[in-house]
C-alpha cells in the first residue's frame, strides 16, 4: 500500500506525518517516545475504510522539537491542535495510544470541536497511574510479550525522542490534572483495553470510563500494551465499527 509523507510548519517546527489509505480521515497520535512508523500495522488494517494520518508529535519521529518544547502534556495537545488546523483536519476523529490517548482527552476537553470522536487505546489519563520508575518496570515486563519485530523500530523511535524528553513528559502525568478534563470530554469515546497489558491495567481503563460520560469499552484478550502492533486487526475492527455507528 502506498504511504505518503507530509511535512507542515507548525509554530516554526517542521512536523511530520505518514498518510495512507482512502476514505474519511482518522488521525493517530502515538504514545510516549513512539513514532509514526510504529503504527503502520494498525494503519494498514484501517486503511481500506479510512485515510489514516500517522502524526509525529514535536520531538518525536521526524518532527522537530526544542529543548524547551514539548516538556509537558499540554504542550503536546497545543501542538496537535495547531497541526490539525494546518492540515485542514479540524473536526476529524482522533485515535491515541497510551500517552497519546491522554493527549486526545485533553484535546477534546480544551479544544471543543477539534475532534468528532476519541478512540483511546491502552490510555494513560488518571493521576493514580504509578510513578515513572514503576511504569518503566511495567514496560520491562511488557517487552517480552511484544512482537520481536517491533523492538528495532521502537528503539529507533526512543532514540529520536531522547531519554530526557521522555522522562519529563512521563513525569508530567502526575501534574496533569485530568479529573476535571475527563468530565468535559463530550464527544463519542471508545476505550480499548488489552487484557494482558501490564502497563495500563483494566482498572485504569474502567476509571476513565467512569469519568467520561457514555464512553464505550472494548476488551481485547491477549492484548499487550502495544495493542496497535500486537492486535492490529482487532483494534481496527473495533475502531471502524465504532466510527461507523456514530457517523450514521
GROMACS .gro file of C-alpha atoms in nm:
model
  248
    1UNK     CA    1   0.000   0.000   0.000
    2UNK     CA    2   0.125   0.345  -0.093
    3UNK     CA    3   0.244   0.554   0.202
    4UNK     CA    4   0.286   0.929   0.156
    5UNK     CA    5   0.488   1.162   0.377
    6UNK     CA    6   0.392   1.519   0.459
    7UNK     CA    7   0.573   1.795   0.645
    8UNK     CA    8   0.395   2.105   0.775
    9UNK     CA    9   0.534   2.407   0.957
   10UNK     CA   10   0.359   2.436   1.294
   11UNK     CA   11   0.471   2.734   1.503
   12UNK     CA   12   0.815   2.714   1.347
   13UNK     CA   13   0.854   2.337   1.395
   14UNK     CA   14   0.875   2.108   1.092
   15UNK     CA   15   0.611   1.848   1.168
   16UNK     CA   16   0.595   1.508   1.000
   17UNK     CA   17   0.315   1.262   0.931
   18UNK     CA   18   0.272   0.946   0.725
   19UNK     CA   19  -0.051   0.919   0.526
   20UNK     CA   20  -0.213   0.610   0.376
   21UNK     CA   21  -0.550   0.471   0.282
   22UNK     CA   22  -0.872   0.617   0.150
   23UNK     CA   23  -1.198   0.744   0.285
   24UNK     CA   24  -1.282   0.975   0.574
   25UNK     CA   25  -0.976   1.089   0.772
   26UNK     CA   26  -0.856   0.950   1.105
   27UNK     CA   27  -0.559   1.097   1.293
   28UNK     CA   28  -0.338   0.864   1.500
   29UNK     CA   29  -0.149   1.016   1.796
   30UNK     CA   30   0.140   0.798   1.920
   31UNK     CA   31   0.242   0.709   2.272
   32UNK     CA   32   0.533   0.849   2.469
   33UNK     CA   33   0.855   0.830   2.268
   34UNK     CA   34   0.682   0.643   1.989
   35UNK     CA   35   0.681   0.742   1.622
   36UNK     CA   36   0.460   0.717   1.316
   37UNK     CA   37   0.641   0.416   1.172
   38UNK     CA   38   0.548   0.205   1.477
   39UNK     CA   39   0.178   0.227   1.381
   40UNK     CA   40   0.192   0.104   1.022
   41UNK     CA   41   0.036  -0.234   1.106
   42UNK     CA   42  -0.280  -0.085   1.253
   43UNK     CA   43  -0.287   0.186   0.986
   44UNK     CA   44  -0.283  -0.080   0.714
   45UNK     CA   45  -0.577  -0.254   0.884
   46UNK     CA   46  -0.767   0.076   0.896
   47UNK     CA   47  -0.670   0.199   0.552
   48UNK     CA   48  -0.934   0.024   0.340
   49UNK     CA   49  -1.200   0.236   0.510
   50UNK     CA   50  -1.010   0.543   0.633
   51UNK     CA   51  -0.743   0.783   0.520
   52UNK     CA   52  -0.505   0.746   0.812
   53UNK     CA   53  -0.269   1.021   0.926
   54UNK     CA   54   0.014   0.892   1.146
   55UNK     CA   55   0.117   1.214   1.318
   56UNK     CA   56   0.456   1.263   1.482
   57UNK     CA   57   0.434   1.500   1.783
   58UNK     CA   58   0.712   1.756   1.826
   59UNK     CA   59   1.035   1.590   1.932
   60UNK     CA   60   0.903   1.250   1.819
   61UNK     CA   61   0.971   1.060   1.499
   62UNK     CA   62   1.070   1.301   1.223
   63UNK     CA   63   0.909   1.609   1.381
   64UNK     CA   64   1.125   1.885   1.523
   65UNK     CA   65   1.125   1.976   1.889
   66UNK     CA   66   1.337   2.205   2.103
   67UNK     CA   67   1.500   2.174   2.443
   68UNK     CA   68   1.204   2.359   2.598
   69UNK     CA   69   0.921   2.216   2.383
   70UNK     CA   70   0.750   1.989   2.449
   71UNK     CA   71   0.810   1.940   2.819
   72UNK     CA   72   0.451   1.869   2.931
   73UNK     CA   73   0.134   1.705   2.807
   74UNK     CA   74  -0.039   2.038   2.740
   75UNK     CA   75   0.244   2.125   2.500
   76UNK     CA   76   0.167   1.806   2.307
   77UNK     CA   77  -0.202   1.890   2.296
   78UNK     CA   78  -0.148   2.250   2.186
   79UNK     CA   79   0.079   2.139   1.904
   80UNK     CA   80  -0.167   1.872   1.791
   81UNK     CA   81  -0.445   2.132   1.779
   82UNK     CA   82  -0.229   2.368   1.573
   83UNK     CA   83  -0.129   2.083   1.340
   84UNK     CA   84  -0.495   1.990   1.283
   85UNK     CA   85  -0.557   2.348   1.173
   86UNK     CA   86  -0.258   2.348   0.939
   87UNK     CA   87  -0.352   2.009   0.792
   88UNK     CA   88  -0.717   2.103   0.741
   89UNK     CA   89  -0.825   1.822   0.972
   90UNK     CA   90  -1.019   2.007   1.243
   91UNK     CA   91  -1.335   1.805   1.314
   92UNK     CA   92  -1.171   1.467   1.249
   93UNK     CA   93  -1.183   1.161   1.479
   94UNK     CA   94  -0.858   1.112   1.670
   95UNK     CA   95  -0.702   0.785   1.782
   96UNK     CA   96  -0.450   0.799   2.067
   97UNK     CA   97  -0.230   0.521   2.201
   98UNK     CA   98  -0.100   0.521   2.560
   99UNK     CA   99   0.008   0.880   2.641
  100UNK     CA  100  -0.142   0.974   2.305
  101UNK     CA  101  -0.478   0.872   2.449
  102UNK     CA  102  -0.434   1.122   2.731
  103UNK     CA  103  -0.348   1.388   2.473
  104UNK     CA  104  -0.671   1.313   2.284
  105UNK     CA  105  -0.874   1.352   2.606
  106UNK     CA  106  -0.701   1.686   2.664
  107UNK     CA  107  -0.775   1.792   2.306
  108UNK     CA  108  -1.144   1.704   2.331
  109UNK     CA  109  -1.178   1.888   2.662
  110UNK     CA  110  -0.975   2.203   2.589
  111UNK     CA  111  -1.041   2.241   2.217
  112UNK     CA  112  -1.414   2.183   2.164
  113UNK     CA  113  -1.498   2.099   1.805
  114UNK     CA  114  -1.144   1.999   1.708
  115UNK     CA  115  -1.232   1.630   1.708
  116UNK     CA  116  -1.559   1.448   1.648
  117UNK     CA  117  -1.467   1.129   1.835
  118UNK     CA  118  -1.190   0.985   2.051
  119UNK     CA  119  -1.052   0.633   2.032
  120UNK     CA  120  -0.809   0.577   2.321
  121UNK     CA  121  -0.604   0.257   2.308
  122UNK     CA  122  -0.436   0.147   2.633
  123UNK     CA  123  -0.461   0.510   2.750
  124UNK     CA  124  -0.300   0.691   3.035
  125UNK     CA  125  -0.520   0.962   3.180
  126UNK     CA  126  -0.571   0.936   3.554
  127UNK     CA  127  -0.334   1.068   3.820
  128UNK     CA  128  -0.349   0.737   4.007
  129UNK     CA  129  -0.113   0.591   3.747
  130UNK     CA  130   0.206   0.479   3.926
  131UNK     CA  131   0.530   0.671   3.944
  132UNK     CA  132   0.764   0.684   3.647
  133UNK     CA  133   1.000   0.415   3.788
  134UNK     CA  134   0.707   0.177   3.838
  135UNK     CA  135   0.581   0.248   3.485
  136UNK     CA  136   0.927   0.170   3.349
  137UNK     CA  137   0.932  -0.159   3.538
  138UNK     CA  138   0.593  -0.243   3.391
  139UNK     CA  139   0.724  -0.162   3.043
  140UNK     CA  140   1.011  -0.404   3.101
  141UNK     CA  141   0.754  -0.670   3.194
  142UNK     CA  142   0.565  -0.594   2.877
  143UNK     CA  143   0.859  -0.612   2.633
  144UNK     CA  144   0.879  -0.995   2.612
  145UNK     CA  145   0.507  -1.002   2.522
  146UNK     CA  146   0.551  -0.777   2.218
  147UNK     CA  147   0.650  -0.880   1.867
  148UNK     CA  148   1.026  -0.908   1.833
  149UNK     CA  149   0.999  -0.714   1.506
  150UNK     CA  150   0.876  -0.408   1.700
  151UNK     CA  151   1.196  -0.385   1.905
  152UNK     CA  152   1.423  -0.221   1.645
  153UNK     CA  153   1.174   0.043   1.521
  154UNK     CA  154   1.074   0.106   1.882
  155UNK     CA  155   1.432   0.163   1.996
  156UNK     CA  156   1.489   0.388   1.693
  157UNK     CA  157   1.186   0.596   1.793
  158UNK     CA  158   1.303   0.624   2.154
  159UNK     CA  159   1.648   0.735   2.036
  160UNK     CA  160   1.493   1.005   1.818
  161UNK     CA  161   1.285   1.133   2.111
  162UNK     CA  162   1.560   1.110   2.371
  163UNK     CA  163   1.557   0.986   2.728
  164UNK     CA  164   1.542   1.332   2.886
  165UNK     CA  165   1.232   1.438   2.694
  166UNK     CA  166   1.060   1.106   2.760
  167UNK     CA  167   1.123   1.127   3.134
  168UNK     CA  168   0.997   1.487   3.156
  169UNK     CA  169   0.678   1.404   2.969
  170UNK     CA  170   0.622   1.086   3.172
  171UNK     CA  171   0.675   1.275   3.497
  172UNK     CA  172   0.418   1.537   3.390
  173UNK     CA  173   0.144   1.274   3.412
  174UNK     CA  174   0.135   1.329   3.789
  175UNK     CA  175   0.087   1.705   3.744
  176UNK     CA  176  -0.158   1.684   3.454
  177UNK     CA  177  -0.494   1.716   3.630
  178UNK     CA  178  -0.727   1.505   3.420
  179UNK     CA  179  -1.005   1.495   3.680
  180UNK     CA  180  -1.199   1.795   3.551
  181UNK     CA  181  -1.082   1.736   3.193
  182UNK     CA  182  -1.227   1.388   3.156
  183UNK     CA  183  -1.568   1.513   3.262
  184UNK     CA  184  -1.553   1.769   2.981
  185UNK     CA  185  -1.494   1.513   2.706
  186UNK     CA  186  -1.829   1.538   2.529
  187UNK     CA  187  -1.757   1.353   2.204
  188UNK     CA  188  -1.821   0.980   2.149
  189UNK     CA  189  -1.535   0.791   2.312
  190UNK     CA  190  -1.408   0.436   2.267
  191UNK     CA  191  -1.159   0.286   2.516
  192UNK     CA  192  -0.960  -0.019   2.405
  193UNK     CA  193  -0.828  -0.239   2.685
  194UNK     CA  194  -0.566  -0.509   2.629
  195UNK     CA  195  -0.628  -0.773   2.892
  196UNK     CA  196  -0.261  -0.879   2.903
  197UNK     CA  197  -0.127  -0.523   2.931
  198UNK     CA  198   0.083  -0.483   3.249
  199UNK     CA  199   0.137  -0.110   3.188
  200UNK     CA  200  -0.221   0.018   3.168
  201UNK     CA  201  -0.430  -0.225   3.365
  202UNK     CA  202  -0.805  -0.271   3.329
  203UNK     CA  203  -0.889  -0.078   3.647
  204UNK     CA  204  -0.731   0.231   3.488
  205UNK     CA  205  -0.946   0.196   3.177
  206UNK     CA  206  -1.257   0.146   3.391
  207UNK     CA  207  -1.177   0.457   3.595
  208UNK     CA  208  -1.152   0.661   3.275
  209UNK     CA  209  -1.477   0.507   3.154
  210UNK     CA  210  -1.648   0.617   3.476
  211UNK     CA  211  -1.518   0.972   3.433
  212UNK     CA  212  -1.622   1.014   3.068
  213UNK     CA  213  -1.999   1.007   3.021
  214UNK     CA  214  -2.114   0.737   2.777
  215UNK     CA  215  -1.764   0.608   2.700
  216UNK     CA  216  -1.759   0.259   2.549
  217UNK     CA  217  -1.501  -0.006   2.650
  218UNK     CA  218  -1.392  -0.294   2.429
  219UNK     CA  219  -1.160  -0.560   2.568
  220UNK     CA  220  -0.904  -0.749   2.360
  221UNK     CA  221  -0.797  -1.085   2.503
  222UNK     CA  222  -0.420  -1.129   2.500
  223UNK     CA  223  -0.373  -0.763   2.413
  224UNK     CA  224  -0.037  -0.621   2.519
  225UNK     CA  225   0.045  -0.256   2.577
  226UNK     CA  226   0.136  -0.215   2.209
  227UNK     CA  227  -0.214  -0.327   2.111
  228UNK     CA  228  -0.185  -0.145   1.780
  229UNK     CA  229   0.104  -0.373   1.682
  230UNK     CA  230   0.017  -0.700   1.854
  231UNK     CA  231  -0.356  -0.700   1.763
  232UNK     CA  232  -0.393  -0.454   1.474
  233UNK     CA  233  -0.695  -0.624   1.316
  234UNK     CA  234  -0.895  -0.635   1.638
  235UNK     CA  235  -0.807  -0.272   1.714
  236UNK     CA  236  -0.904  -0.169   1.362
  237UNK     CA  237  -1.231  -0.362   1.363
  238UNK     CA  238  -1.347  -0.214   1.696
  239UNK     CA  239  -1.241   0.133   1.578
  240UNK     CA  240  -1.414   0.112   1.240
  241UNK     CA  241  -1.733  -0.036   1.385
  242UNK     CA  242  -1.744   0.240   1.648
  243UNK     CA  243  -1.688   0.519   1.395
  244UNK     CA  244  -1.943   0.373   1.154
  245UNK     CA  245  -2.202   0.358   1.432
  246UNK     CA  246  -2.156   0.719   1.542
  247UNK     CA  247  -2.136   0.859   1.189
  248UNK     CA  248  -2.460   0.708   1.061
   0.00000   0.00000   0.00000
